Amino acid sequence: MKIADKKAIIQWKDLVAKIHLATEVSVLETKAEKQQRIASLQKDYAKFVEYYFPHYAKKGSTAKFQISAANALKRNPNDRRVVQWARGHAKSTHFCMMIPLWLKSQRESSVFNTMVLVGKSQDSAIRLLSDLQAELEGNQRYIADYGKQVRHGSW
């Protein structure tokens, strides 16, 4: 194995561990409280982001244009779009991780079946997909609410 590959694996494992630490689950929550919380988060993209991704977003940090984009995709499951937000406005974080996981969490099966994301290069695609994989493997909150969703092998 190449040194660069070993370094990448170590960095990825560190990311999964950081996500795991940031997403502790309350053991005091009742089943009814959990169901109510999940239903509330499925309706509100900003709250969903704040709860499941505290390592990326602080309370009130999700911008109106990010919420609007997520809601537009929820309302229009056959939507096709090119997004050009300014550098630093979290295009990749929202469109490659947060919005897909929010849409996937929706109870209506017609909301989200397939999403195709296109990047500028294979290296970029691998990085973005590995971030999503790290969330699915390390995010205790998402796993507690939606179960394990990891497939082994090549992503």
PDB file of C-alpha atoms in Angstrom:
ATOM      1  CA  MET A   1       0.000   0.000   0.000  1.00  0.00           C
ATOM      2  CA  LYS A   2       1.257   3.463  -0.909  1.00  0.00           C
ATOM      3  CA  ILE A   3       2.134   5.920   1.833  1.00  0.00           C
ATOM      4  CA  ALA A   4      -0.465   8.366   0.466  1.00  0.00           C
ATOM      5  CA  ASP A   5      -3.140   5.655   0.732  1.00  0.00           C
ATOM      6  CA  LYS A   6      -2.154   4.845   4.324  1.00  0.00           C
ATOM      7  CA  LYS A   7      -2.275   8.539   5.192  1.00  0.00           C
ATOM      8  CA  ALA A   8      -5.722   8.882   3.580  1.00  0.00           C
ATOM      9  CA  ILE A   9      -7.053   5.902   5.558  1.00  0.00           C
ATOM     10  CA  ILE A  10      -5.757   7.359   8.821  1.00  0.00           C
ATOM     11  CA  GLN A  11      -7.337  10.745   8.026  1.00  0.00           C
ATOM     12  CA  TRP A  12     -10.646   9.083   7.156  1.00  0.00           C
ATOM     13  CA  LYS A  13     -10.670   7.052  10.386  1.00  0.00           C
ATOM     14  CA  ASP A  14      -9.928  10.255  12.326  1.00  0.00           C
ATOM     15  CA  LEU A  15     -12.892  11.946  10.601  1.00  0.00           C
ATOM     16  CA  VAL A  16     -15.223   9.068  11.507  1.00  0.00           C
ATOM     17  CA  ALA A  17     -14.023   9.252  15.127  1.00  0.00           C
ATOM     18  CA  LYS A  18     -14.620  13.037  15.270  1.00  0.00           C
ATOM     19  CA  ILE A  19     -18.114  12.612  13.870  1.00  0.00           C
ATOM     20  CA  HIS A  20     -18.794   9.848  16.392  1.00  0.00           C
ATOM     21  CA  LEU A  21     -17.715  12.060  19.306  1.00  0.00           C
ATOM     22  CA  ALA A  22     -19.736  15.049  18.087  1.00  0.00           C
ATOM     23  CA  THR A  23     -23.003  13.146  17.725  1.00  0.00           C
ATOM     24  CA  GLU A  24     -23.777  11.631  21.098  1.00  0.00           C
ATOM     25  CA  VAL A  25     -27.289  10.268  21.532  1.00  0.00           C
ATOM     26  CA  SER A  26     -29.453  10.996  24.571  1.00  0.00           C
ATOM     27  CA  VAL A  27     -30.284   7.806  26.455  1.00  0.00           C
ATOM     28  CA  LEU A  28     -32.939   9.682  28.448  1.00  0.00           C
ATOM     29  CA  GLU A  29     -35.206  10.319  25.463  1.00  0.00           C
ATOM     30  CA  THR A  30     -38.414   8.250  25.459  1.00  0.00           C
ATOM     31  CA  LYS A  31     -39.636   6.465  22.332  1.00  0.00           C
ATOM     32  CA  ALA A  32     -42.481   8.990  21.970  1.00  0.00           C
ATOM     33  CA  GLU A  33     -40.067  11.926  22.346  1.00  0.00           C
ATOM     34  CA  LYS A  34     -37.759  10.371  19.758  1.00  0.00           C
ATOM     35  CA  GLN A  35     -40.582   9.926  17.246  1.00  0.00           C
ATOM     36  CA  GLN A  36     -41.754  13.493  17.811  1.00  0.00           C
ATOM     37  CA  ARG A  37     -38.198  14.851  17.402  1.00  0.00           C
ATOM     38  CA  ILE A  38     -37.632  12.881  14.197  1.00  0.00           C
ATOM     39  CA  ALA A  39     -40.947  14.103  12.715  1.00  0.00           C
ATOM     40  CA  SER A  40     -40.018  17.690  13.574  1.00  0.00           C
ATOM     41  CA  LEU A  41     -36.539  17.379  12.038  1.00  0.00           C
ATOM     42  CA  GLN A  42     -37.924  15.853   8.845  1.00  0.00           C
ATOM     43  CA  LYS A  43     -40.053  18.972   8.345  1.00  0.00           C
ATOM     44  CA  ASP A  44     -37.332  21.541   9.109  1.00  0.00           C
ATOM     45  CA  TYR A  45     -34.098  21.333   7.136  1.00  0.00           C
ATOM     46  CA  ALA A  46     -32.227  23.854   9.337  1.00  0.00           C
ATOM     47  CA  LYS A  47     -33.076  21.950  12.524  1.00  0.00           C
ATOM     48  CA  PHE A  48     -32.151  18.672  10.807  1.00  0.00           C
ATOM     49  CA  VAL A  49     -28.724  20.096   9.938  1.00  0.00           C
ATOM     50  CA  GLU A  50     -28.151  21.474  13.441  1.00  0.00           C
ATOM     51  CA  TYR A  51     -29.125  18.220  15.143  1.00  0.00           C
ATOM     52  CA  TYR A  52     -27.394  15.648  12.919  1.00  0.00           C
ATOM     53  CA  PHE A  53     -24.363  17.735  11.928  1.00  0.00           C
ATOM     54  CA  PRO A  54     -23.247  19.725  14.989  1.00  0.00           C
ATOM     55  CA  HIS A  55     -19.658  19.269  13.793  1.00  0.00           C
ATOM     56  CA  TYR A  56     -20.526  21.398  10.721  1.00  0.00           C
ATOM     57  CA  ALA A  57     -23.364  23.696  11.773  1.00  0.00           C
ATOM     58  CA  LYS A  58     -24.131  25.735  14.837  1.00  0.00           C
ATOM     59  CA  LYS A  59     -27.636  26.817  15.822  1.00  0.00           C
ATOM     60  CA  GLY A  60     -28.925  29.388  13.350  1.00  0.00           C
ATOM     61  CA  SER A  61     -26.032  28.940  10.915  1.00  0.00           C
ATOM     62  CA  THR A  62     -28.019  27.419   8.043  1.00  0.00           C
ATOM     63  CA  ALA A  63     -28.682  30.226   5.564  1.00  0.00           C
ATOM     64  CA  LYS A  64     -32.068  30.954   4.004  1.00  0.00           C
ATOM     65  CA  PHE A  65     -30.752  30.140   0.520  1.00  0.00           C
ATOM     66  CA  GLN A  66     -29.544  26.726   1.756  1.00  0.00           C
ATOM     67  CA  ILE A  67     -32.935  26.009   3.340  1.00  0.00           C
ATOM     68  CA  SER A  68     -34.693  27.184   0.181  1.00  0.00           C
ATOM     69  CA  ALA A  69     -32.602  24.862  -2.002  1.00  0.00           C
ATOM     70  CA  ALA A  70     -33.308  21.862   0.248  1.00  0.00           C
ATOM     71  CA  ASN A  71     -37.042  22.573   0.315  1.00  0.00           C
ATOM     72  CA  ALA A  72     -37.134  23.035  -3.469  1.00  0.00           C
ATOM     73  CA  LEU A  73     -35.569  19.608  -3.928  1.00  0.00           C
ATOM     74  CA  LYS A  74     -38.037  18.089  -1.474  1.00  0.00           C
ATOM     75  CA  ARG A  75     -41.007  19.631  -3.306  1.00  0.00           C
ATOM     76  CA  ASN A  76     -39.693  18.663  -6.741  1.00  0.00           C
ATOM     77  CA  PRO A  77     -38.254  15.124  -6.677  1.00  0.00           C
ATOM     78  CA  ASN A  78     -37.483  15.261 -10.420  1.00  0.00           C
ATOM     79  CA  ASP A  79     -35.598  18.527 -10.115  1.00  0.00           C
ATOM     80  CA  ARG A  80     -32.414  19.053 -12.114  1.00  0.00           C
ATOM     81  CA  ARG A  81     -30.195  21.931 -11.248  1.00  0.00           C
ATOM     82  CA  VAL A  82     -26.756  23.424 -11.433  1.00  0.00           C
ATOM     83  CA  VAL A  83     -25.842  25.278  -8.270  1.00  0.00           C
ATOM     84  CA  GLN A  84     -23.412  28.165  -8.260  1.00  0.00           C
ATOM     85  CA  TRP A  85     -23.046  29.460  -4.740  1.00  0.00           C
ATOM     86  CA  ALA A  86     -20.065  31.567  -3.797  1.00  0.00           C
ATOM     87  CA  ARG A  87     -16.929  29.908  -2.469  1.00  0.00           C
ATOM     88  CA  GLY A  88     -17.330  29.068   1.197  1.00  0.00           C
ATOM     89  CA  HIS A  89     -21.131  28.763   1.092  1.00  0.00           C
ATOM     90  CA  ALA A  90     -20.999  24.996   1.697  1.00  0.00           C
ATOM     91  CA  LYS A  91     -22.265  23.773  -1.691  1.00  0.00           C
ATOM     92  CA  SER A  92     -20.549  20.415  -1.352  1.00  0.00           C
ATOM     93  CA  THR A  93     -21.458  19.961   2.298  1.00  0.00           C
ATOM     94  CA  HIS A  94     -25.140  20.638   1.684  1.00  0.00           C
ATOM     95  CA  PHE A  95     -25.643  19.058  -1.739  1.00  0.00           C
ATOM     96  CA  CYS A  96     -23.399  16.019  -1.305  1.00  0.00           C
ATOM     97  CA  MET A  97     -24.177  15.145   2.296  1.00  0.00           C
ATOM     98  CA  MET A  98     -26.797  17.067   4.248  1.00  0.00           C
ATOM     99  CA  ILE A  99     -29.561  17.437   1.653  1.00  0.00           C
ATOM    100  CA  PRO A 100     -29.298  13.808   0.440  1.00  0.00           C
ATOM    101  CA  LEU A 101     -29.481  12.509   4.031  1.00  0.00           C
ATOM    102  CA  TRP A 102     -32.415  14.827   4.814  1.00  0.00           C
ATOM    103  CA  LEU A 103     -34.304  13.712   1.709  1.00  0.00           C
ATOM    104  CA  LYS A 104     -33.462  10.081   2.491  1.00  0.00           C
ATOM    105  CA  SER A 105     -34.952  10.528   5.974  1.00  0.00           C
ATOM    106  CA  GLN A 106     -38.350  11.553   4.642  1.00  0.00           C
ATOM    107  CA  ARG A 107     -41.198   9.137   5.258  1.00  0.00           C
ATOM    108  CA  GLU A 108     -42.750   9.592   1.822  1.00  0.00           C
ATOM    109  CA  SER A 109     -40.972   7.118  -0.418  1.00  0.00           C
ATOM    110  CA  SER A 110     -41.657   9.271  -3.486  1.00  0.00           C
ATOM    111  CA  VAL A 111     -39.498  12.107  -2.146  1.00  0.00           C
ATOM    112  CA  PHE A 112     -36.123  10.531  -2.718  1.00  0.00           C
ATOM    113  CA  ASN A 113     -35.137   7.488  -4.714  1.00  0.00           C
ATOM    114  CA  THR A 114     -31.985   8.442  -6.580  1.00  0.00           C
ATOM    115  CA  MET A 115     -29.714  11.447  -6.621  1.00  0.00           C
ATOM    116  CA  VAL A 116     -26.936  11.984  -9.111  1.00  0.00           C
ATOM    117  CA  LEU A 117     -24.189  14.381  -8.063  1.00  0.00           C
ATOM    118  CA  VAL A 118     -21.532  15.422 -10.520  1.00  0.00           C
ATOM    119  CA  GLY A 119     -18.106  16.749  -9.549  1.00  0.00           C
ATOM    120  CA  LYS A 120     -15.209  18.237 -11.429  1.00  0.00           C
ATOM    121  CA  SER A 121     -12.918  15.207 -11.085  1.00  0.00           C
ATOM    122  CA  GLN A 122     -12.648  11.668  -9.795  1.00  0.00           C
ATOM    123  CA  ASP A 123     -10.504  12.837  -6.864  1.00  0.00           C
ATOM    124  CA  SER A 124     -13.147  15.395  -5.921  1.00  0.00           C
ATOM    125  CA  ALA A 125     -15.901  12.770  -6.180  1.00  0.00           C
ATOM    126  CA  ILE A 126     -13.962  10.337  -3.995  1.00  0.00           C
ATOM    127  CA  ARG A 127     -13.421  13.016  -1.337  1.00  0.00           C
ATOM    128  CA  LEU A 128     -17.086  14.024  -1.302  1.00  0.00           C
ATOM    129  CA  LEU A 129     -18.312  10.448  -1.244  1.00  0.00           C
ATOM    130  CA  SER A 130     -15.913   9.581   1.567  1.00  0.00           C
ATOM    131  CA  ASP A 131     -17.384  12.432   3.657  1.00  0.00           C
ATOM    132  CA  LEU A 132     -20.852  10.949   3.163  1.00  0.00           C
ATOM    133  CA  GLN A 133     -19.570   7.475   3.983  1.00  0.00           C
ATOM    134  CA  ALA A 134     -17.948   8.817   7.166  1.00  0.00           C
ATOM    135  CA  GLU A 135     -21.294  10.286   8.251  1.00  0.00           C
ATOM    136  CA  LEU A 136     -23.109   7.015   7.622  1.00  0.00           C
ATOM    137  CA  GLU A 137     -20.500   5.089   9.595  1.00  0.00           C
ATOM    138  CA  GLY A 138     -19.816   7.525  12.429  1.00  0.00           C
ATOM    139  CA  ASN A 139     -22.860   9.727  12.984  1.00  0.00           C
ATOM    140  CA  GLN A 140     -24.448   8.196  16.081  1.00  0.00           C
ATOM    141  CA  ARG A 141     -27.560  10.361  15.840  1.00  0.00           C
ATOM    142  CA  TYR A 142     -28.371   9.422  12.249  1.00  0.00           C
ATOM    143  CA  ILE A 143     -27.643   5.746  12.951  1.00  0.00           C
ATOM    144  CA  ALA A 144     -29.819   5.764  16.099  1.00  0.00           C
ATOM    145  CA  ASP A 145     -32.756   7.251  14.176  1.00  0.00           C
ATOM    146  CA  TYR A 146     -32.442   5.542  10.773  1.00  0.00           C
ATOM    147  CA  GLY A 147     -30.304   2.467  11.391  1.00  0.00           C
ATOM    148  CA  LYS A 148     -26.961   1.384   9.951  1.00  0.00           C
ATOM    149  CA  GLN A 149     -26.692   2.196   6.275  1.00  0.00           C
ATOM    150  CA  VAL A 150     -23.217   1.070   5.381  1.00  0.00           C
ATOM    151  CA  ARG A 151     -22.263  -1.254   2.586  1.00  0.00           C
ATOM    152  CA  HIS A 152     -18.780  -2.655   2.537  1.00  0.00           C
ATOM    153  CA  GLY A 153     -16.737  -2.575  -0.614  1.00  0.00           C
ATOM    154  CA  SER A 154     -15.964   0.130  -3.109  1.00  0.00           C
ATOM    155  CA  TRP A 155     -18.048   3.266  -2.863  1.00  0.00           C
TER     156      TRP A 155
END
